[in-house]
Amino acid sequence: RRLLGLEDLTRGGLGEVVSSVEFDCPPEIRARIEEYVAGSVENLQALHAQLQPHFLFNTLNTISSVMYADPALADRLITRLSDLLRSSLAAPERPEVSLEEELEILGRYVDLMAARFGDRMTVSISVSPDARGSSVPVFLLQPLVENAIQHGIARRAGPGTIQVSAEPVGARLRIVVADDGPGLEGDP
């Protein structure tokens, strides 16, 4: 038997550490432990994919820049970030949510980005009442809006607009995220 140290966790990741540790337990218990660890690693990877480190660092820098000049805003941003992280951690347990819930998650993200971009960014959301109860994958909208911010708003010197719309079309749900940025090279 051996104890795990910090170097074990940083060397090859949690999954590698568990597979290299000798367990003094029945094989069925070991299998359950390995399954649990594999699920935990997958959850951490999903969280990393949903909330990229640059987003977290930029948000923390935004909070830091306003915390003395506007403590109430800093407090609201910390609460929004906390709520967004909590939603992200719960995502594996609820892979689908109503569009209404997804819009609430998006609102938290947009509030954080609005603090960063100020008057340079306007987000308009137009959703048909009939669409609000539709099931959608959790965190469907956030990466689309993040992309619109990164490629449409951040690259401009002046203000820009992002429009999010959703409406039922027959048995389907049409969701559009559009921005008035410069577009991609080679776009007509």
PDB file of C-alpha atoms in Angstrom:
ATOM      1  CA  ARG A   1       0.000   0.000   0.000  1.00  0.00           C
ATOM      2  CA  ARG A   2       1.052   3.558  -0.591  1.00  0.00           C
ATOM      3  CA  LEU A   3      -0.360   6.997   0.031  1.00  0.00           C
ATOM      4  CA  LEU A   4      -1.188   9.308  -2.835  1.00  0.00           C
ATOM      5  CA  GLY A   5       0.691  12.577  -3.040  1.00  0.00           C
ATOM      6  CA  LEU A   6       0.276  15.727  -5.112  1.00  0.00           C
ATOM      7  CA  GLU A   7       2.830  14.446  -7.613  1.00  0.00           C
ATOM      8  CA  ASP A   8       0.580  11.426  -8.260  1.00  0.00           C
ATOM      9  CA  LEU A   9      -2.345  13.669  -9.156  1.00  0.00           C
ATOM     10  CA  THR A  10      -0.329  15.964 -11.410  1.00  0.00           C
ATOM     11  CA  ARG A  11       1.647  13.280 -13.201  1.00  0.00           C
ATOM     12  CA  GLY A  12      -1.015  11.432 -15.123  1.00  0.00           C
ATOM     13  CA  GLY A  13      -4.437  12.556 -14.018  1.00  0.00           C
ATOM     14  CA  LEU A  14      -6.873  11.049 -11.557  1.00  0.00           C
ATOM     15  CA  GLY A  15      -7.787   8.044 -13.706  1.00  0.00           C
ATOM     16  CA  GLU A  16      -4.160   6.971 -14.041  1.00  0.00           C
ATOM     17  CA  VAL A  17      -3.579   7.314 -10.296  1.00  0.00           C
ATOM     18  CA  VAL A  18      -6.551   5.093  -9.460  1.00  0.00           C
ATOM     19  CA  SER A  19      -5.548   2.444 -11.962  1.00  0.00           C
ATOM     20  CA  SER A  20      -2.061   2.324 -10.439  1.00  0.00           C
ATOM     21  CA  VAL A  21      -3.189   2.020  -6.823  1.00  0.00           C
ATOM     22  CA  GLU A  22      -3.552  -1.422  -5.336  1.00  0.00           C
ATOM     23  CA  PHE A  23      -6.904  -1.897  -3.645  1.00  0.00           C
ATOM     24  CA  ASP A  24      -7.360  -4.350  -0.834  1.00  0.00           C
ATOM     25  CA  CYS A  25     -10.996  -5.078  -1.683  1.00  0.00           C
ATOM     26  CA  PRO A  26     -13.170  -7.526  -3.622  1.00  0.00           C
ATOM     27  CA  PRO A  27     -13.131  -7.182  -7.434  1.00  0.00           C
ATOM     28  CA  GLU A  28     -16.775  -6.016  -7.595  1.00  0.00           C
ATOM     29  CA  ILE A  29     -15.997  -3.109  -5.221  1.00  0.00           C
ATOM     30  CA  ARG A  30     -12.892  -2.235  -7.233  1.00  0.00           C
ATOM     31  CA  ALA A  31     -14.984  -2.197 -10.429  1.00  0.00           C
ATOM     32  CA  ARG A  32     -17.474   0.203  -8.829  1.00  0.00           C
ATOM     33  CA  ILE A  33     -14.663   2.494  -7.650  1.00  0.00           C
ATOM     34  CA  GLU A  34     -13.065   2.508 -11.093  1.00  0.00           C
ATOM     35  CA  GLU A  35     -16.449   3.246 -12.706  1.00  0.00           C
ATOM     36  CA  TYR A  36     -17.018   6.129 -10.291  1.00  0.00           C
ATOM     37  CA  VAL A  37     -13.572   7.611 -10.965  1.00  0.00           C
ATOM     38  CA  ALA A  38     -14.019   7.282 -14.729  1.00  0.00           C
ATOM     39  CA  GLY A  39     -17.336   9.147 -14.435  1.00  0.00           C
ATOM     40  CA  SER A  40     -15.707  11.856 -12.314  1.00  0.00           C
ATOM     41  CA  VAL A  41     -12.953  12.336 -14.877  1.00  0.00           C
ATOM     42  CA  GLU A  42     -15.563  12.578 -17.657  1.00  0.00           C
ATOM     43  CA  ASN A  43     -17.504  15.162 -15.643  1.00  0.00           C
ATOM     44  CA  LEU A  44     -14.373  17.260 -15.130  1.00  0.00           C
ATOM     45  CA  GLN A  45     -13.575  17.072 -18.844  1.00  0.00           C
ATOM     46  CA  ALA A  46     -17.146  18.124 -19.694  1.00  0.00           C
ATOM     47  CA  LEU A  47     -16.905  21.047 -17.283  1.00  0.00           C
ATOM     48  CA  HIS A  48     -13.623  22.095 -18.866  1.00  0.00           C
ATOM     49  CA  ALA A  49     -15.200  21.948 -22.331  1.00  0.00           C
ATOM     50  CA  GLN A  50     -18.235  23.978 -21.234  1.00  0.00           C
ATOM     51  CA  LEU A  51     -16.386  26.718 -19.422  1.00  0.00           C
ATOM     52  CA  GLN A  52     -13.035  27.304 -21.015  1.00  0.00           C
ATOM     53  CA  PRO A  53     -10.310  28.639 -18.713  1.00  0.00           C
ATOM     54  CA  HIS A  54     -10.031  31.878 -20.733  1.00  0.00           C
ATOM     55  CA  PHE A  55     -13.688  32.627 -19.931  1.00  0.00           C
ATOM     56  CA  LEU A  56     -13.109  32.064 -16.223  1.00  0.00           C
ATOM     57  CA  PHE A  57      -9.927  34.167 -16.141  1.00  0.00           C
ATOM     58  CA  ASN A  58     -11.515  36.994 -18.155  1.00  0.00           C
ATOM     59  CA  THR A  59     -14.539  36.983 -15.852  1.00  0.00           C
ATOM     60  CA  LEU A  60     -12.382  37.074 -12.736  1.00  0.00           C
ATOM     61  CA  ASN A  61     -10.383  39.958 -14.241  1.00  0.00           C
ATOM     62  CA  THR A  62     -13.632  41.813 -14.965  1.00  0.00           C
ATOM     63  CA  ILE A  63     -14.784  41.308 -11.375  1.00  0.00           C
ATOM     64  CA  SER A  64     -11.393  42.444 -10.086  1.00  0.00           C
ATOM     65  CA  SER A  65     -11.539  45.607 -12.192  1.00  0.00           C
ATOM     66  CA  VAL A  66     -14.891  46.725 -10.726  1.00  0.00           C
ATOM     67  CA  MET A  67     -14.744  45.463  -7.150  1.00  0.00           C
ATOM     68  CA  TYR A  68     -13.561  48.748  -5.590  1.00  0.00           C
ATOM     69  CA  ALA A  69     -15.357  51.187  -7.882  1.00  0.00           C
ATOM     70  CA  ASP A  70     -18.678  49.299  -7.859  1.00  0.00           C
ATOM     71  CA  PRO A  71     -18.877  46.652  -5.097  1.00  0.00           C
ATOM     72  CA  ALA A  72     -22.556  45.963  -5.830  1.00  0.00           C
ATOM     73  CA  LEU A  73     -21.729  45.105  -9.452  1.00  0.00           C
ATOM     74  CA  ALA A  74     -18.798  42.920  -8.345  1.00  0.00           C
ATOM     75  CA  ASP A  75     -21.108  41.093  -5.933  1.00  0.00           C
ATOM     76  CA  ARG A  76     -23.720  40.549  -8.671  1.00  0.00           C
ATOM     77  CA  LEU A  77     -21.052  39.231 -11.061  1.00  0.00           C
ATOM     78  CA  ILE A  78     -19.695  36.817  -8.449  1.00  0.00           C
ATOM     79  CA  THR A  79     -23.231  35.536  -7.878  1.00  0.00           C
ATOM     80  CA  ARG A  80     -23.795  35.130 -11.633  1.00  0.00           C
ATOM     81  CA  LEU A  81     -20.492  33.297 -12.045  1.00  0.00           C
ATOM     82  CA  SER A  82     -21.332  31.034  -9.112  1.00  0.00           C
ATOM     83  CA  ASP A  83     -24.779  30.284 -10.566  1.00  0.00           C
ATOM     84  CA  LEU A  84     -23.267  29.550 -13.975  1.00  0.00           C
ATOM     85  CA  LEU A  85     -20.659  27.199 -12.508  1.00  0.00           C
ATOM     86  CA  ARG A  86     -23.354  25.444 -10.469  1.00  0.00           C
ATOM     87  CA  SER A  87     -25.432  24.955 -13.650  1.00  0.00           C
ATOM     88  CA  SER A  88     -22.380  23.590 -15.414  1.00  0.00           C
ATOM     89  CA  LEU A  89     -21.691  21.070 -12.667  1.00  0.00           C
ATOM     90  CA  ALA A  90     -25.323  19.915 -12.727  1.00  0.00           C
ATOM     91  CA  ALA A  91     -25.351  19.534 -16.528  1.00  0.00           C
ATOM     92  CA  PRO A  92     -24.297  15.849 -16.623  1.00  0.00           C
ATOM     93  CA  GLU A  93     -27.234  14.967 -14.372  1.00  0.00           C
ATOM     94  CA  ARG A  94     -29.751  16.792 -16.593  1.00  0.00           C
ATOM     95  CA  PRO A  95     -28.620  16.640 -20.215  1.00  0.00           C
ATOM     96  CA  GLU A  96     -31.829  18.350 -21.388  1.00  0.00           C
ATOM     97  CA  VAL A  97     -33.685  21.339 -19.982  1.00  0.00           C
ATOM     98  CA  SER A  98     -36.564  23.484 -21.137  1.00  0.00           C
ATOM     99  CA  LEU A  99     -35.647  26.343 -23.438  1.00  0.00           C
ATOM    100  CA  GLU A 100     -36.858  28.646 -20.637  1.00  0.00           C
ATOM    101  CA  GLU A 101     -34.212  27.183 -18.275  1.00  0.00           C
ATOM    102  CA  GLU A 102     -31.581  27.354 -21.010  1.00  0.00           C
ATOM    103  CA  LEU A 103     -32.368  31.049 -21.480  1.00  0.00           C
ATOM    104  CA  GLU A 104     -31.858  31.598 -17.725  1.00  0.00           C
ATOM    105  CA  ILE A 105     -28.419  29.960 -17.974  1.00  0.00           C
ATOM    106  CA  LEU A 106     -27.647  32.082 -21.027  1.00  0.00           C
ATOM    107  CA  GLY A 107     -28.747  35.193 -19.117  1.00  0.00           C
ATOM    108  CA  ARG A 108     -26.123  34.541 -16.452  1.00  0.00           C
ATOM    109  CA  TYR A 109     -23.441  34.231 -19.110  1.00  0.00           C
ATOM    110  CA  VAL A 110     -24.629  37.335 -20.968  1.00  0.00           C
ATOM    111  CA  ASP A 111     -24.599  39.381 -17.741  1.00  0.00           C
ATOM    112  CA  LEU A 112     -20.955  38.439 -17.206  1.00  0.00           C
ATOM    113  CA  MET A 113     -20.037  39.326 -20.775  1.00  0.00           C
ATOM    114  CA  ALA A 114     -22.019  42.586 -20.664  1.00  0.00           C
ATOM    115  CA  ALA A 115     -19.894  43.665 -17.694  1.00  0.00           C
ATOM    116  CA  ARG A 116     -16.787  42.943 -19.728  1.00  0.00           C
ATOM    117  CA  PHE A 117     -17.867  44.554 -23.019  1.00  0.00           C
ATOM    118  CA  GLY A 118     -20.134  47.295 -21.642  1.00  0.00           C
ATOM    119  CA  ASP A 119     -21.790  49.435 -24.312  1.00  0.00           C
ATOM    120  CA  ARG A 120     -19.928  47.568 -27.047  1.00  0.00           C
ATOM    121  CA  MET A 121     -22.355  44.634 -26.797  1.00  0.00           C
ATOM    122  CA  THR A 122     -26.125  44.430 -27.028  1.00  0.00           C
ATOM    123  CA  VAL A 123     -27.914  41.083 -26.820  1.00  0.00           C
ATOM    124  CA  SER A 124     -31.471  40.797 -28.076  1.00  0.00           C
ATOM    125  CA  ILE A 125     -33.507  37.686 -27.267  1.00  0.00           C
ATOM    126  CA  SER A 126     -36.757  36.962 -29.084  1.00  0.00           C
ATOM    127  CA  VAL A 127     -38.376  33.642 -28.232  1.00  0.00           C
ATOM    128  CA  SER A 128     -41.860  32.534 -29.167  1.00  0.00           C
ATOM    129  CA  PRO A 129     -43.952  31.662 -26.097  1.00  0.00           C
ATOM    130  CA  ASP A 130     -44.717  28.314 -27.783  1.00  0.00           C
ATOM    131  CA  ALA A 131     -40.976  27.501 -27.853  1.00  0.00           C
ATOM    132  CA  ARG A 132     -40.167  28.180 -24.202  1.00  0.00           C
ATOM    133  CA  GLY A 133     -41.288  24.743 -22.964  1.00  0.00           C
ATOM    134  CA  SER A 134     -39.330  22.838 -25.638  1.00  0.00           C
ATOM    135  CA  SER A 135     -36.558  20.509 -24.476  1.00  0.00           C
ATOM    136  CA  VAL A 136     -33.045  21.417 -25.581  1.00  0.00           C
ATOM    137  CA  PRO A 137     -29.579  20.137 -24.642  1.00  0.00           C
ATOM    138  CA  VAL A 138     -28.257  21.994 -21.608  1.00  0.00           C
ATOM    139  CA  PHE A 139     -25.604  24.582 -22.508  1.00  0.00           C
ATOM    140  CA  LEU A 140     -26.749  24.641 -26.130  1.00  0.00           C
ATOM    141  CA  LEU A 141     -26.871  28.445 -26.412  1.00  0.00           C
ATOM    142  CA  GLN A 142     -23.878  29.548 -24.347  1.00  0.00           C
ATOM    143  CA  PRO A 143     -21.144  28.308 -26.733  1.00  0.00           C
ATOM    144  CA  LEU A 144     -23.041  29.758 -29.722  1.00  0.00           C
ATOM    145  CA  VAL A 145     -23.293  33.173 -28.067  1.00  0.00           C
ATOM    146  CA  GLU A 146     -19.677  32.891 -26.901  1.00  0.00           C
ATOM    147  CA  ASN A 147     -18.671  32.307 -30.518  1.00  0.00           C
ATOM    148  CA  ALA A 148     -20.704  35.343 -31.640  1.00  0.00           C
ATOM    149  CA  ILE A 149     -18.980  37.457 -28.983  1.00  0.00           C
ATOM    150  CA  GLN A 150     -15.517  36.185 -29.839  1.00  0.00           C
ATOM    151  CA  HIS A 151     -15.843  36.484 -33.616  1.00  0.00           C
ATOM    152  CA  GLY A 152     -18.466  39.214 -33.948  1.00  0.00           C
ATOM    153  CA  ILE A 153     -18.176  41.618 -31.026  1.00  0.00           C
ATOM    154  CA  ALA A 154     -14.601  41.354 -29.715  1.00  0.00           C
ATOM    155  CA  ARG A 155     -13.110  41.999 -33.170  1.00  0.00           C
ATOM    156  CA  ARG A 156     -14.941  45.285 -33.692  1.00  0.00           C
ATOM    157  CA  ALA A 157     -13.905  48.698 -32.499  1.00  0.00           C
ATOM    158  CA  GLY A 158     -17.498  49.875 -32.137  1.00  0.00           C
ATOM    159  CA  PRO A 159     -20.673  48.421 -30.693  1.00  0.00           C
ATOM    160  CA  GLY A 160     -22.237  45.220 -31.960  1.00  0.00           C
ATOM    161  CA  THR A 161     -25.438  43.249 -31.541  1.00  0.00           C
ATOM    162  CA  ILE A 162     -26.132  39.572 -30.986  1.00  0.00           C
ATOM    163  CA  GLN A 163     -29.608  38.289 -31.689  1.00  0.00           C
ATOM    164  CA  VAL A 164     -30.953  35.040 -30.265  1.00  0.00           C
ATOM    165  CA  SER A 165     -34.293  33.800 -31.533  1.00  0.00           C
ATOM    166  CA  ALA A 166     -36.306  30.613 -31.233  1.00  0.00           C
ATOM    167  CA  GLU A 167     -39.595  29.520 -32.732  1.00  0.00           C
ATOM    168  CA  PRO A 168     -41.349  26.258 -33.475  1.00  0.00           C
ATOM    169  CA  VAL A 169     -41.361  25.290 -37.140  1.00  0.00           C
ATOM    170  CA  GLY A 170     -43.645  22.315 -37.579  1.00  0.00           C
ATOM    171  CA  ALA A 171     -42.427  19.588 -35.224  1.00  0.00           C
ATOM    172  CA  ARG A 172     -38.985  21.208 -34.914  1.00  0.00           C
ATOM    173  CA  LEU A 173     -37.514  24.116 -33.022  1.00  0.00           C
ATOM    174  CA  ARG A 174     -35.570  26.715 -35.008  1.00  0.00           C
ATOM    175  CA  ILE A 175     -32.931  28.490 -32.921  1.00  0.00           C
ATOM    176  CA  VAL A 176     -30.840  31.249 -34.481  1.00  0.00           C
ATOM    177  CA  VAL A 177     -27.855  33.040 -32.971  1.00  0.00           C
ATOM    178  CA  ALA A 178     -26.671  35.872 -35.206  1.00  0.00           C
ATOM    179  CA  ASP A 179     -24.314  38.801 -34.820  1.00  0.00           C
ATOM    180  CA  ASP A 180     -23.573  41.859 -36.941  1.00  0.00           C
ATOM    181  CA  GLY A 181     -19.811  41.379 -36.791  1.00  0.00           C
ATOM    182  CA  PRO A 182     -17.418  41.208 -39.737  1.00  0.00           C
ATOM    183  CA  GLY A 183     -18.052  37.504 -40.424  1.00  0.00           C
ATOM    184  CA  LEU A 184     -15.514  34.909 -41.406  1.00  0.00           C
ATOM    185  CA  GLU A 185     -12.970  35.419 -44.168  1.00  0.00           C
ATOM    186  CA  GLY A 186     -14.366  34.218 -47.455  1.00  0.00           C
ATOM    187  CA  ASP A 187     -18.019  34.747 -46.458  1.00  0.00           C
ATOM    188  CA  PRO A 188     -20.087  36.352 -49.236  1.00  0.00           C
TER     189      PRO A 188
END
